[in-house]
Amino acid sequence: MTLTIQVDGMGSRSASSPLRPAVEPAFSDLVVVANRLPVKQKGGAERPVLRTIGWETSPGGLVGALAPVLSARTGAWVGWPGCSGPAPGPFDHEGMHLHPVALARSEYEAFYEGFSNATLWPLYHDAIRAPEFRADWWDAYVAVNSRYAERAAAVTAINGSVWVHDYQLQLVPAMLRRLRPDLRIGFFLHIPFPPPELFMHLPWRHEIIEGLLGVDVVGFQEPVAAQNFSRLARRVAGATGAAKHLLHGGRRIEVGAFPISIDVDAVTRIAGNPITTVRAAELRRNLGAPTTLLLGVDRLDYTKGIELRLRAFQELLRDRRLKPGECVMVQIAVPSRGEVSSYAEERERIERLVGEINGEFGQMGRPVVHYLHRSLPFPELVALYRAADVMLVTPLRDGMNLVSKEYVAARTDGAGVLVLSEFAGASRELSSALLVNPHDHEGLKHTIEAAVNLDPLEARKRMRSMRAAVRRHDVHAWAAEFLGALNGH
Ligand code: ADQ
């Protein structure tokens, strides 16, 4: 078989390269395609990407789970290197072939900030903010998706497998199938997939569904998301067959739930390190040795419910149901998508509220809410998990939420109370958490208060059951299940 494909850089670099049937060393039999490469530049993101002094592996469970699988199989990863402008050529990193995709600044704005994060993100999260529909953003989404598809087509071995990730790349499966009908193609969506009533608002609903139907296997975080997709595939694209085995274009498409998880062993190791115990005790002292330490850790995103959580804490202090000084809250907000206006507004609202609460209830040198707008090294995060009596995970909508699972995995001491939103995918597995509807303001206040006062024996019982759930199914099991489904297709 001889295939001719276009390898397209940023529009300016365009070349035609014939794919030969023989598997060349540069061809990989398993290729991951994701918005970002699994590495970041050493020495700060501001450096122009071509002058980087080196790359380091990005933190996170996804990379941790996929890197060993890829390096065992001469695997490759196609993604954006994290800096707009020309991209470096392919390079190897920790046993993986990395293939950078270049994005011009204007493409980054229209494809990433625009269509991905101001259209799809809010639409897929229950339209908590109004999605913006703009044809120029859509055009950029199509152009960038086709660049990722072309790159994947160029580097995958004959009959190889490609695993595409997330909402930024939903057109890649069908584009890739057109270029390389010999491949097995899987897609996993990390965020929720909306009910048809909402999805139907999208002017490009047909194209997105057809894009996803290019797969052999499509995976979602929750069964309800898989059902939403199957219903839409029938309605929008005329797919037939069973919900879990759709038929479309003469092919069978497997649709399923593959809930993602964390690297439990890695978290357990850090949590069990005596340095972590010492640091956790030090953190509590530095925070004024409160009776109860409440913690929130989120990307600064309006879906995470940070404002409602702070508001509930404020009112509990006002109602004297919690005592300032006895109860102290730490909120870590990781900087995220600051160029998108709804994110900048969310940040302003949160920071104003933190100021308001401390103005009302803080003492000199003793705030009641400690707020950090930055990323922390993972061991420091684990020390905070160990220091916190009550973990508040209250998103309005979340595909899974890994913070809740990390908190549970970190509590090797069996203590700690998790307050968890019913609208986080994690609530299915962590059903022994104190579950809450964050839209129900009084209910949220009541649940936070109940968490602070929970009987320690009851708390331990709940934590034991949640720890068993997290241990049963870690990120390695998740990757193995998805790839098993793809290989078995
Ligand atoms: P996110 O929305 O980013 O992920 P989440 O699942 O909670 O949300 O993952 C955040 C990750 O960032 C966690 O692993 C956490 O340790 C890390 N992190 C958080 N705060 C940090 C800090 N201050 N410093 C350093 N690291 C920090 C999307 C979806 C989720 C889905 C994941 C994975 O929105 O629903 O669970 O993908 O599929």
Short mmCIF file of C-alpha atoms and ligand atoms in Angstrom, two decimals:
data_model
loop_
_atom_site.label_atom_id
_atom_site.label_comp_id
_atom_site.label_asym_id
_atom_site.label_seq_id
_atom_site.Cartn_x
_atom_site.Cartn_y
_atom_site.Cartn_z
CA MET A 1 0.00 0.00 0.00
CA THR A 2 1.31 3.47 -0.80
CA LEU A 3 -0.25 6.47 0.82
CA THR A 4 0.55 10.03 0.00
CA ILE A 5 -0.08 12.53 2.73
CA GLN A 6 0.47 16.20 3.28
CA VAL A 7 2.71 17.16 6.18
CA ASP A 8 1.77 20.70 7.01
CA GLY A 9 3.55 22.91 9.50
CA MET A 10 2.26 26.45 9.97
CA GLY A 11 1.04 26.92 6.45
CA SER A 12 4.48 28.06 5.35
CA ARG A 13 6.14 24.66 5.69
CA SER A 14 4.34 22.21 3.49
CA ALA A 15 5.76 19.03 2.06
CA SER A 16 4.52 15.85 0.55
CA SER A 17 6.00 12.64 1.90
CA PRO A 18 5.15 9.17 0.59
CA LEU A 19 4.43 6.63 3.32
CA ARG A 20 6.06 3.33 2.49
CA PRO A 21 4.53 0.08 3.64
CA ALA A 22 7.75 -0.93 5.44
CA VAL A 23 7.87 0.23 9.04
CA GLU A 24 10.70 2.68 9.40
CA PRO A 25 12.31 3.46 12.73
CA ALA A 26 10.62 6.87 12.77
CA PHE A 27 7.21 5.22 12.47
CA SER A 28 5.46 4.29 15.69
CA ASP A 29 2.87 1.60 16.25
CA LEU A 30 1.21 3.57 19.05
CA VAL A 31 0.77 7.33 18.77
CA VAL A 32 -0.87 9.64 21.28
CA VAL A 33 -2.30 12.88 19.90
CA ALA A 34 -3.07 15.55 22.48
CA ASN A 35 -3.23 19.33 22.50
CA ARG A 36 0.03 19.53 24.46
CA LEU A 37 3.19 17.47 24.28
CA PRO A 38 3.96 15.68 27.56
CA VAL A 39 6.97 17.96 28.17
CA LYS A 40 7.59 21.56 29.07
CA GLN A 41 10.58 23.75 28.48
CA LYS A 42 13.13 24.06 31.22
CA GLY A 43 13.70 27.58 32.40
CA GLY A 44 10.25 29.12 31.95
CA ALA A 45 7.58 29.34 29.32
CA GLU A 46 8.58 32.81 28.10
CA ARG A 47 11.66 31.52 26.32
CA PRO A 48 11.20 31.18 22.52
CA VAL A 49 10.67 27.49 21.94
CA LEU A 50 13.48 27.08 19.44
CA ARG A 51 16.02 28.39 21.94
CA THR A 52 15.00 26.14 24.79
CA ILE A 53 17.78 24.72 26.95
CA GLY A 54 15.95 21.44 27.30
CA TRP A 55 12.70 19.72 28.09
CA GLU A 56 11.33 18.16 31.22
CA THR A 57 8.36 15.83 31.60
CA SER A 58 5.18 17.68 32.57
CA PRO A 59 3.71 16.57 35.88
CA GLY A 60 0.43 14.67 35.89
CA GLY A 61 -1.10 11.24 35.86
CA LEU A 62 -1.84 11.13 32.13
CA VAL A 63 1.82 11.48 31.19
CA GLY A 64 2.82 9.11 34.00
CA ALA A 65 0.40 6.48 32.70
CA LEU A 66 1.16 6.78 29.00
CA ALA A 67 4.93 7.35 29.04
CA PRO A 68 5.80 3.75 30.10
CA VAL A 69 3.35 2.31 27.54
CA LEU A 70 4.81 4.48 24.78
CA SER A 71 8.45 3.87 25.63
CA ALA A 72 7.85 0.10 25.72
CA ARG A 73 6.45 0.22 22.16
CA THR A 74 8.53 2.88 20.34
CA GLY A 75 5.52 5.04 20.81
CA ALA A 76 5.13 8.64 19.78
CA TRP A 77 3.27 11.74 20.96
CA VAL A 78 1.99 14.49 18.68
CA GLY A 79 1.23 17.82 20.35
CA TRP A 80 1.89 21.51 20.73
CA PRO A 81 5.15 22.37 22.51
CA GLY A 82 3.61 25.23 24.52
CA CYS A 83 4.88 28.30 22.75
CA SER A 84 3.43 29.90 19.63
CA GLY A 85 5.53 30.40 16.51
CA PRO A 86 7.77 27.88 14.74
CA ALA A 87 8.10 24.51 16.45
CA PRO A 88 11.27 22.44 16.83
CA GLY A 89 11.68 19.28 14.75
CA PRO A 90 10.83 15.86 16.19
CA PHE A 91 12.95 14.78 19.15
CA ASP A 92 13.16 11.90 21.60
CA HIS A 93 12.42 12.24 25.29
CA GLU A 94 12.51 9.43 27.84
CA GLY A 95 11.95 6.74 25.24
CA MET A 96 9.13 8.56 23.39
CA HIS A 97 9.32 10.14 19.93
CA LEU A 98 7.86 13.63 20.28
CA HIS A 99 6.42 15.41 17.23
CA PRO A 100 5.77 19.09 17.89
CA VAL A 101 2.90 20.77 16.05
CA ALA A 102 3.41 24.48 15.38
CA LEU A 103 0.67 27.03 16.13
CA ALA A 104 0.84 30.66 15.06
CA ARG A 105 -0.18 33.19 17.73
CA SER A 106 -3.39 34.01 15.85
CA GLU A 107 -4.23 30.30 15.59
CA TYR A 108 -3.62 29.82 19.29
CA GLU A 109 -6.05 32.64 19.99
CA ALA A 110 -8.79 31.40 17.67
CA PHE A 111 -8.37 27.62 18.05
CA TYR A 112 -7.38 27.35 21.73
CA GLU A 113 -8.63 30.43 23.57
CA GLY A 114 -11.57 30.86 21.21
CA PHE A 115 -13.24 27.71 19.92
CA SER A 116 -11.80 25.29 22.50
CA ASN A 117 -12.13 27.41 25.62
CA ALA A 118 -14.82 29.99 24.93
CA THR A 119 -17.12 27.79 22.78
CA LEU A 120 -16.68 24.11 23.62
CA TRP A 121 -15.55 24.34 27.26
CA PRO A 122 -18.59 26.26 28.52
CA LEU A 123 -21.00 24.35 26.23
CA TYR A 124 -19.74 21.00 27.51
CA HIS A 125 -19.91 22.21 31.13
CA ASP A 126 -23.67 22.76 31.25
CA ALA A 127 -23.29 26.23 29.67
CA ILE A 128 -22.35 27.70 33.08
CA ARG A 129 -21.09 30.61 30.98
CA ALA A 130 -22.67 31.43 27.62
CA PRO A 131 -20.69 29.73 24.82
CA GLU A 132 -19.60 32.09 22.02
CA PHE A 133 -20.16 30.88 18.48
CA ARG A 134 -17.81 32.47 15.93
CA ALA A 135 -17.19 31.23 12.41
CA ASP A 136 -13.55 32.47 12.37
CA TRP A 137 -12.81 30.45 15.52
CA TRP A 138 -14.40 27.40 13.91
CA ASP A 139 -12.23 27.82 10.80
CA ALA A 140 -9.12 27.86 12.97
CA TYR A 141 -10.36 24.75 14.83
CA VAL A 142 -10.72 22.89 11.51
CA ALA A 143 -7.30 24.05 10.27
CA VAL A 144 -5.48 23.12 13.48
CA ASN A 145 -7.25 19.76 13.81
CA SER A 146 -6.22 18.89 10.28
CA ARG A 147 -2.59 19.75 11.11
CA TYR A 148 -2.61 17.33 14.07
CA ALA A 149 -4.28 14.66 11.90
CA GLU A 150 -1.71 15.06 9.15
CA ARG A 151 1.14 14.81 11.59
CA ALA A 152 -0.30 11.68 13.19
CA ALA A 153 -0.84 10.18 9.72
CA ALA A 154 2.79 10.84 8.87
CA VAL A 155 4.33 9.15 11.91
CA THR A 156 2.14 6.11 12.58
CA ALA A 157 3.23 2.68 11.37
CA ILE A 158 1.04 0.67 8.99
CA ASN A 159 -1.86 -0.85 10.97
CA GLY A 160 -0.74 1.08 14.05
CA SER A 161 -2.96 2.61 16.75
CA VAL A 162 -3.60 6.27 17.45
CA TRP A 163 -5.11 7.54 20.70
CA VAL A 164 -6.51 11.07 20.35
CA HIS A 165 -7.29 13.12 23.48
CA ASP A 166 -9.82 15.70 24.41
CA TYR A 167 -12.17 18.40 23.24
CA GLN A 168 -9.59 20.44 21.32
CA LEU A 169 -9.16 17.61 18.78
CA GLN A 170 -12.60 16.16 18.07
CA LEU A 171 -12.23 16.41 14.29
CA VAL A 172 -8.96 14.49 14.23
CA PRO A 173 -10.45 10.95 14.19
CA ALA A 174 -12.40 11.36 10.91
CA MET A 175 -9.62 13.42 9.28
CA LEU A 176 -7.07 10.80 10.23
CA ARG A 177 -9.25 7.95 9.00
CA ARG A 178 -9.53 9.62 5.60
CA LEU A 179 -5.73 9.86 5.42
CA ARG A 180 -5.00 6.46 6.93
CA PRO A 181 -7.86 3.95 6.75
CA ASP A 182 -5.47 1.22 7.95
CA LEU A 183 -5.19 2.66 11.50
CA ARG A 184 -7.01 1.81 14.71
CA ILE A 185 -8.21 5.09 16.13
CA GLY A 186 -9.36 5.78 19.68
CA PHE A 187 -10.57 9.01 21.28
CA PHE A 188 -10.96 9.89 24.95
CA LEU A 189 -12.84 12.97 26.14
CA HIS A 190 -11.54 14.28 29.49
CA ILE A 191 -14.45 16.64 30.07
CA PRO A 192 -18.22 15.99 30.22
CA PHE A 193 -20.15 15.38 27.01
CA PRO A 194 -23.34 17.43 27.14
CA PRO A 195 -26.92 16.27 26.78
CA PRO A 196 -28.35 16.58 23.24
CA GLU A 197 -30.55 19.58 24.17
CA LEU A 198 -27.39 21.60 24.84
CA PHE A 199 -25.13 20.12 22.19
CA MET A 200 -27.71 20.92 19.51
CA HIS A 201 -26.99 24.65 20.04
CA LEU A 202 -23.63 24.21 18.35
CA PRO A 203 -23.76 25.46 14.75
CA TRP A 204 -21.11 22.84 13.83
CA ARG A 205 -22.79 19.94 15.65
CA HIS A 206 -22.85 17.76 12.58
CA GLU A 207 -19.14 18.20 11.85
CA ILE A 208 -18.13 17.45 15.46
CA ILE A 209 -20.22 14.27 15.66
CA GLU A 210 -18.93 13.11 12.27
CA GLY A 211 -15.39 13.93 13.43
CA LEU A 212 -15.75 11.72 16.49
CA LEU A 213 -17.41 8.94 14.51
CA GLY A 214 -14.08 8.44 12.72
CA VAL A 215 -12.96 6.33 15.70
CA ASP A 216 -13.01 2.64 16.44
CA VAL A 217 -13.42 3.31 20.17
CA VAL A 218 -14.65 6.50 21.83
CA GLY A 219 -14.35 6.81 25.61
CA PHE A 220 -15.95 9.15 28.12
CA GLN A 221 -15.55 9.72 31.85
CA GLU A 222 -19.11 8.66 32.71
CA PRO A 223 -21.80 6.37 31.26
CA VAL A 224 -24.19 9.32 30.89
CA ALA A 225 -21.72 11.08 28.60
CA ALA A 226 -21.42 7.94 26.47
CA GLN A 227 -25.22 7.78 26.26
CA ASN A 228 -25.42 11.45 25.25
CA PHE A 229 -22.96 10.79 22.46
CA SER A 230 -24.80 7.72 21.16
CA ARG A 231 -28.10 9.59 21.11
CA LEU A 232 -26.52 12.44 19.16
CA ALA A 233 -24.77 10.10 16.74
CA ARG A 234 -28.16 8.65 15.82
CA ARG A 235 -29.92 11.98 15.66
CA VAL A 236 -27.28 14.09 13.92
CA ALA A 237 -25.39 11.56 11.81
CA GLY A 238 -27.94 8.77 11.34
CA ALA A 239 -25.83 6.14 13.14
CA THR A 240 -27.62 2.88 13.89
CA GLY A 241 -26.91 -0.16 16.06
CA ALA A 242 -26.75 -0.53 19.84
CA ALA A 243 -25.77 2.44 22.05
CA LYS A 244 -22.46 0.78 22.95
CA HIS A 245 -21.77 -0.49 19.41
CA LEU A 246 -22.87 2.07 16.88
CA LEU A 247 -22.87 1.36 13.17
CA HIS A 248 -21.87 4.18 10.86
CA GLY A 249 -20.33 4.37 7.39
CA GLY A 250 -20.06 0.59 7.26
CA ARG A 251 -17.98 0.48 10.45
CA ARG A 252 -18.65 -0.54 14.05
CA ILE A 253 -17.87 2.06 16.73
CA GLU A 254 -17.45 1.10 20.36
CA VAL A 255 -18.77 3.74 22.78
CA GLY A 256 -17.99 3.42 26.49
CA ALA A 257 -17.17 4.92 29.87
CA PHE A 258 -13.51 4.72 30.93
CA PRO A 259 -13.24 6.78 34.14
CA ILE A 260 -9.72 8.20 34.46
CA SER A 261 -7.76 7.93 37.69
CA ILE A 262 -4.44 8.85 39.28
CA ASP A 263 -1.08 7.22 39.89
CA VAL A 264 -2.02 5.88 43.33
CA ASP A 265 1.43 4.40 44.06
CA ALA A 266 3.18 7.70 43.28
CA VAL A 267 0.85 9.65 45.59
CA THR A 268 1.14 6.99 48.32
CA ARG A 269 4.94 7.11 48.13
CA ILE A 270 5.04 10.88 48.59
CA ALA A 271 2.39 10.78 51.32
CA GLY A 272 4.36 8.10 53.21
CA ASN A 273 7.63 10.03 53.07
CA PRO A 274 8.51 11.37 56.56
CA ILE A 275 9.42 14.72 54.93
CA THR A 276 5.74 15.06 53.95
CA THR A 277 4.59 14.46 57.54
CA VAL A 278 7.01 17.08 58.84
CA ARG A 279 5.95 19.56 56.16
CA ALA A 280 2.24 18.97 56.86
CA ALA A 281 2.77 19.73 60.56
CA GLU A 282 4.80 22.82 59.67
CA LEU A 283 2.05 24.06 57.33
CA ARG A 284 -0.54 23.75 60.12
CA ARG A 285 1.71 25.69 62.51
CA ASN A 286 2.29 28.40 59.90
CA LEU A 287 -1.46 28.70 59.44
CA GLY A 288 -1.91 29.43 63.16
CA ALA A 289 -2.55 25.82 64.29
CA PRO A 290 -6.29 25.91 63.57
CA THR A 291 -8.65 23.26 64.98
CA THR A 292 -9.92 22.62 61.46
CA LEU A 293 -8.09 23.29 58.23
CA LEU A 294 -10.29 23.38 55.12
CA LEU A 295 -8.64 23.13 51.70
CA GLY A 296 -9.56 23.85 48.09
CA VAL A 297 -7.18 23.06 45.20
CA ASP A 298 -8.35 23.86 41.68
CA ARG A 299 -7.35 25.34 38.39
CA LEU A 300 -8.80 28.83 38.46
CA ASP A 301 -11.85 27.99 36.39
CA TYR A 302 -15.48 29.05 36.72
CA THR A 303 -16.54 25.40 36.51
CA LYS A 304 -14.77 24.59 39.77
CA GLY A 305 -17.23 26.43 42.03
CA ILE A 306 -14.53 28.30 43.99
CA GLU A 307 -16.64 31.42 44.46
CA LEU A 308 -19.71 29.54 45.76
CA ARG A 309 -17.49 27.61 48.15
CA LEU A 310 -15.89 30.80 49.52
CA ARG A 311 -19.31 32.42 49.80
CA ALA A 312 -20.58 29.43 51.82
CA PHE A 313 -17.54 29.65 54.13
CA GLN A 314 -18.12 33.40 54.58
CA GLU A 315 -21.76 32.90 55.55
CA LEU A 316 -20.94 30.10 57.97
CA LEU A 317 -18.56 32.52 59.71
CA ARG A 318 -21.23 35.26 59.65
CA ASP A 319 -23.83 32.88 61.08
CA ARG A 320 -21.29 31.89 63.78
CA ARG A 321 -21.66 28.27 62.76
CA LEU A 322 -17.88 28.25 62.20
CA LYS A 323 -15.43 30.24 64.32
CA PRO A 324 -12.72 32.36 62.66
CA GLY A 325 -9.29 31.25 63.87
CA GLU A 326 -10.58 27.81 64.83
CA CYS A 327 -11.44 27.21 61.17
CA VAL A 328 -8.98 28.34 58.54
CA MET A 329 -9.32 27.83 54.82
CA VAL A 330 -6.56 27.50 52.21
CA GLN A 331 -7.51 27.99 48.57
CA ILE A 332 -4.91 27.17 45.93
CA ALA A 333 -5.93 28.43 42.50
CA VAL A 334 -3.66 27.37 39.66
CA PRO A 335 -3.39 30.10 37.00
CA SER A 336 -5.37 29.04 33.93
CA ARG A 337 -6.48 30.58 30.60
CA GLY A 338 -6.01 34.10 31.94
CA GLU A 339 -6.34 35.54 28.41
CA VAL A 340 -9.97 34.34 28.15
CA SER A 341 -12.18 37.13 29.54
CA SER A 342 -14.48 34.91 31.61
CA TYR A 343 -11.41 33.53 33.41
CA ALA A 344 -10.00 36.98 34.14
CA GLU A 345 -13.41 38.02 35.53
CA GLU A 346 -13.61 34.88 37.67
CA ARG A 347 -10.19 35.64 39.12
CA GLU A 348 -11.24 39.17 40.01
CA ARG A 349 -14.41 37.96 41.71
CA ILE A 350 -12.56 35.34 43.75
CA GLU A 351 -9.81 37.71 44.83
CA ARG A 352 -12.32 40.39 45.82
CA LEU A 353 -14.23 37.86 47.89
CA VAL A 354 -11.09 36.57 49.64
CA GLY A 355 -10.28 40.18 50.54
CA GLU A 356 -13.81 40.74 51.79
CA ILE A 357 -13.77 37.63 54.01
CA ASN A 358 -10.36 38.47 55.49
CA GLY A 359 -11.42 42.09 55.98
CA GLU A 360 -14.43 40.90 57.93
CA PHE A 361 -12.99 38.00 59.96
CA GLY A 362 -9.18 38.09 59.83
CA GLN A 363 -6.89 39.27 62.62
CA MET A 364 -3.59 41.14 62.15
CA GLY A 365 -1.25 38.54 60.63
CA ARG A 366 -3.99 35.89 60.82
CA PRO A 367 -6.19 35.72 57.71
CA VAL A 368 -9.04 33.20 57.73
CA VAL A 369 -8.62 32.47 54.03
CA HIS A 370 -5.11 31.90 52.69
CA TYR A 371 -5.20 32.24 48.93
CA LEU A 372 -2.40 31.38 46.50
CA HIS A 373 -2.74 31.99 42.77
CA ARG A 374 0.03 29.72 41.58
CA SER A 375 1.02 26.15 40.85
CA LEU A 376 2.77 24.18 43.59
CA PRO A 377 5.29 21.35 43.38
CA PHE A 378 3.38 18.08 43.73
CA PRO A 379 5.04 17.06 47.06
CA GLU A 380 3.91 20.40 48.55
CA LEU A 381 0.37 19.69 47.32
CA VAL A 382 0.46 16.26 48.96
CA ALA A 383 1.68 17.84 52.23
CA LEU A 384 -1.32 20.19 52.06
CA TYR A 385 -3.65 17.22 51.46
CA ARG A 386 -2.16 15.62 54.57
CA ALA A 387 -2.54 18.81 56.59
CA ALA A 388 -6.19 19.41 55.62
CA ASP A 389 -9.01 18.08 57.82
CA VAL A 390 -11.66 18.89 55.23
CA MET A 391 -11.11 18.89 51.46
CA LEU A 392 -13.64 20.94 49.49
CA VAL A 393 -14.13 19.77 45.89
CA THR A 394 -17.28 21.52 44.76
CA PRO A 395 -17.28 21.97 40.97
CA LEU A 396 -20.52 22.90 39.21
CA ARG A 397 -19.52 20.38 36.56
CA ASP A 398 -16.29 18.35 36.17
CA GLY A 399 -15.46 15.45 33.86
CA MET A 400 -13.78 13.53 36.67
CA ASN A 401 -11.75 15.71 39.11
CA LEU A 402 -8.42 14.20 40.02
CA VAL A 403 -7.83 16.42 43.06
CA SER A 404 -10.52 14.48 44.97
CA LYS A 405 -8.82 11.17 44.14
CA GLU A 406 -5.38 12.55 45.04
CA TYR A 407 -6.68 13.70 48.44
CA VAL A 408 -8.06 10.24 49.18
CA ALA A 409 -4.87 8.50 48.00
CA ALA A 410 -2.75 10.86 50.13
CA ARG A 411 -4.67 10.00 53.33
CA THR A 412 -2.65 6.89 54.13
CA ASP A 413 -3.40 7.81 57.78
CA GLY A 414 -7.10 7.06 57.14
CA ALA A 415 -8.19 10.50 58.37
CA GLY A 416 -9.69 13.47 56.51
CA VAL A 417 -13.14 14.35 55.20
CA LEU A 418 -13.98 14.90 51.54
CA VAL A 419 -16.84 17.18 50.52
CA LEU A 420 -17.53 16.34 46.88
CA SER A 421 -19.87 17.77 44.28
CA GLU A 422 -22.45 15.42 42.79
CA PHE A 423 -21.53 16.97 39.45
CA ALA A 424 -17.92 15.73 39.45
CA GLY A 425 -17.46 12.44 37.60
CA ALA A 426 -15.49 11.24 40.66
CA SER A 427 -18.69 11.18 42.75
CA ARG A 428 -19.64 7.84 41.17
CA GLU A 429 -16.59 6.06 42.60
CA LEU A 430 -16.25 8.25 45.72
CA SER A 431 -19.84 7.86 46.83
CA SER A 432 -18.74 7.70 50.51
CA ALA A 433 -17.70 11.35 50.38
CA LEU A 434 -20.10 13.95 51.79
CA LEU A 435 -21.84 14.58 48.49
CA VAL A 436 -23.27 18.00 47.79
CA ASN A 437 -25.13 19.97 45.14
CA PRO A 438 -23.03 23.17 44.95
CA HIS A 439 -25.96 25.08 43.40
CA ASP A 440 -27.89 24.52 46.64
CA HIS A 441 -26.39 27.27 48.75
CA GLU A 442 -27.92 26.24 52.08
CA GLY A 443 -27.11 22.60 51.32
CA LEU A 444 -23.48 23.51 50.64
CA LYS A 445 -23.24 25.44 53.93
CA HIS A 446 -24.85 22.59 55.80
CA THR A 447 -22.48 20.00 54.25
CA ILE A 448 -19.35 22.06 55.01
CA GLU A 449 -20.53 22.44 58.60
CA ALA A 450 -21.27 18.71 58.82
CA ALA A 451 -17.79 17.94 57.46
CA VAL A 452 -16.13 20.14 60.10
CA ASN A 453 -18.11 18.40 62.86
CA LEU A 454 -18.08 14.86 61.46
CA ASP A 455 -17.54 12.11 64.03
CA PRO A 456 -13.93 10.86 63.53
CA LEU A 457 -15.01 7.21 63.44
CA GLU A 458 -17.57 7.95 60.74
CA ALA A 459 -14.93 9.95 58.84
CA ARG A 460 -12.51 7.01 58.96
CA LYS A 461 -15.16 4.59 57.77
CA ARG A 462 -15.94 6.78 54.78
CA MET A 463 -12.25 7.32 54.00
CA ARG A 464 -11.58 3.57 54.14
CA SER A 465 -14.23 2.90 51.55
CA MET A 466 -13.03 5.73 49.27
CA ARG A 467 -9.41 4.58 49.54
CA ALA A 468 -10.42 1.08 48.48
CA ALA A 469 -12.26 2.54 45.45
CA VAL A 470 -9.25 4.61 44.36
CA ARG A 471 -6.84 1.71 44.86
CA ARG A 472 -9.03 -0.65 42.84
CA HIS A 473 -8.74 1.43 39.70
CA ASP A 474 -5.64 3.57 39.13
CA VAL A 475 -4.48 5.44 36.03
CA HIS A 476 -2.52 2.43 34.77
CA ALA A 477 -5.69 0.31 34.86
CA TRP A 478 -7.49 3.10 33.00
CA ALA A 479 -4.89 3.25 30.20
CA ALA A 480 -4.77 -0.56 29.96
CA GLU A 481 -8.57 -0.77 29.70
CA PHE A 482 -8.80 1.81 26.95
CA LEU A 483 -5.91 0.38 24.94
CA GLY A 484 -7.31 -3.12 25.50
CA ALA A 485 -10.61 -2.02 23.98
CA LEU A 486 -8.79 -0.38 21.06
CA ASN A 487 -6.55 -3.38 20.37
CA GLY A 488 -9.47 -5.77 20.67
CA HIS A 489 -11.58 -3.82 18.22
P1 ADQ B 1 -8.66 19.67 35.24
O1 ADQ B 1 -9.87 20.49 35.00
O2 ADQ B 1 -7.37 20.37 35.14
O3 ADQ B 1 -8.64 18.37 34.31
P2 ADQ B 1 -8.38 17.91 37.68
O4 ADQ B 1 -8.92 16.58 37.29
O5 ADQ B 1 -8.73 18.25 39.09
O6 ADQ B 1 -8.88 19.10 36.76
O7 ADQ B 1 -6.82 17.84 37.53
C1 ADQ B 1 -6.00 18.87 38.01
C2 ADQ B 1 -4.59 18.37 38.19
O8 ADQ B 1 -3.77 19.51 38.42
C3 ADQ B 1 -4.45 17.46 39.40
O9 ADQ B 1 -3.68 16.33 39.05
C4 ADQ B 1 -3.72 18.31 40.42
O10 ADQ B 1 -2.76 17.63 41.20
C5 ADQ B 1 -3.02 19.33 39.59
N1 ADQ B 1 -3.01 20.57 40.38
C6 ADQ B 1 -4.07 21.18 40.88
N2 ADQ B 1 -3.68 22.25 41.60
C7 ADQ B 1 -2.36 22.30 41.56
C8 ADQ B 1 -1.38 23.18 42.08
N3 ADQ B 1 -1.67 24.24 42.82
N4 ADQ B 1 -0.12 22.92 41.81
C9 ADQ B 1 0.21 21.86 41.06
N5 ADQ B 1 -0.66 21.02 40.53
C10 ADQ B 1 -1.93 21.23 40.77
C11 ADQ B 1 -9.42 17.88 33.21
C12 ADQ B 1 -10.93 17.73 33.48
C13 ADQ B 1 -11.13 16.87 34.73
C14 ADQ B 1 -10.44 15.52 34.55
C15 ADQ B 1 -9.00 15.70 34.09
C16 ADQ B 1 -8.35 14.37 33.72
O11 ADQ B 1 -11.54 19.00 33.64
O12 ADQ B 1 -12.51 16.68 34.99
O13 ADQ B 1 -10.43 14.83 35.80
O14 ADQ B 1 -8.92 16.55 32.96
O15 ADQ B 1 -9.11 13.68 32.78
#
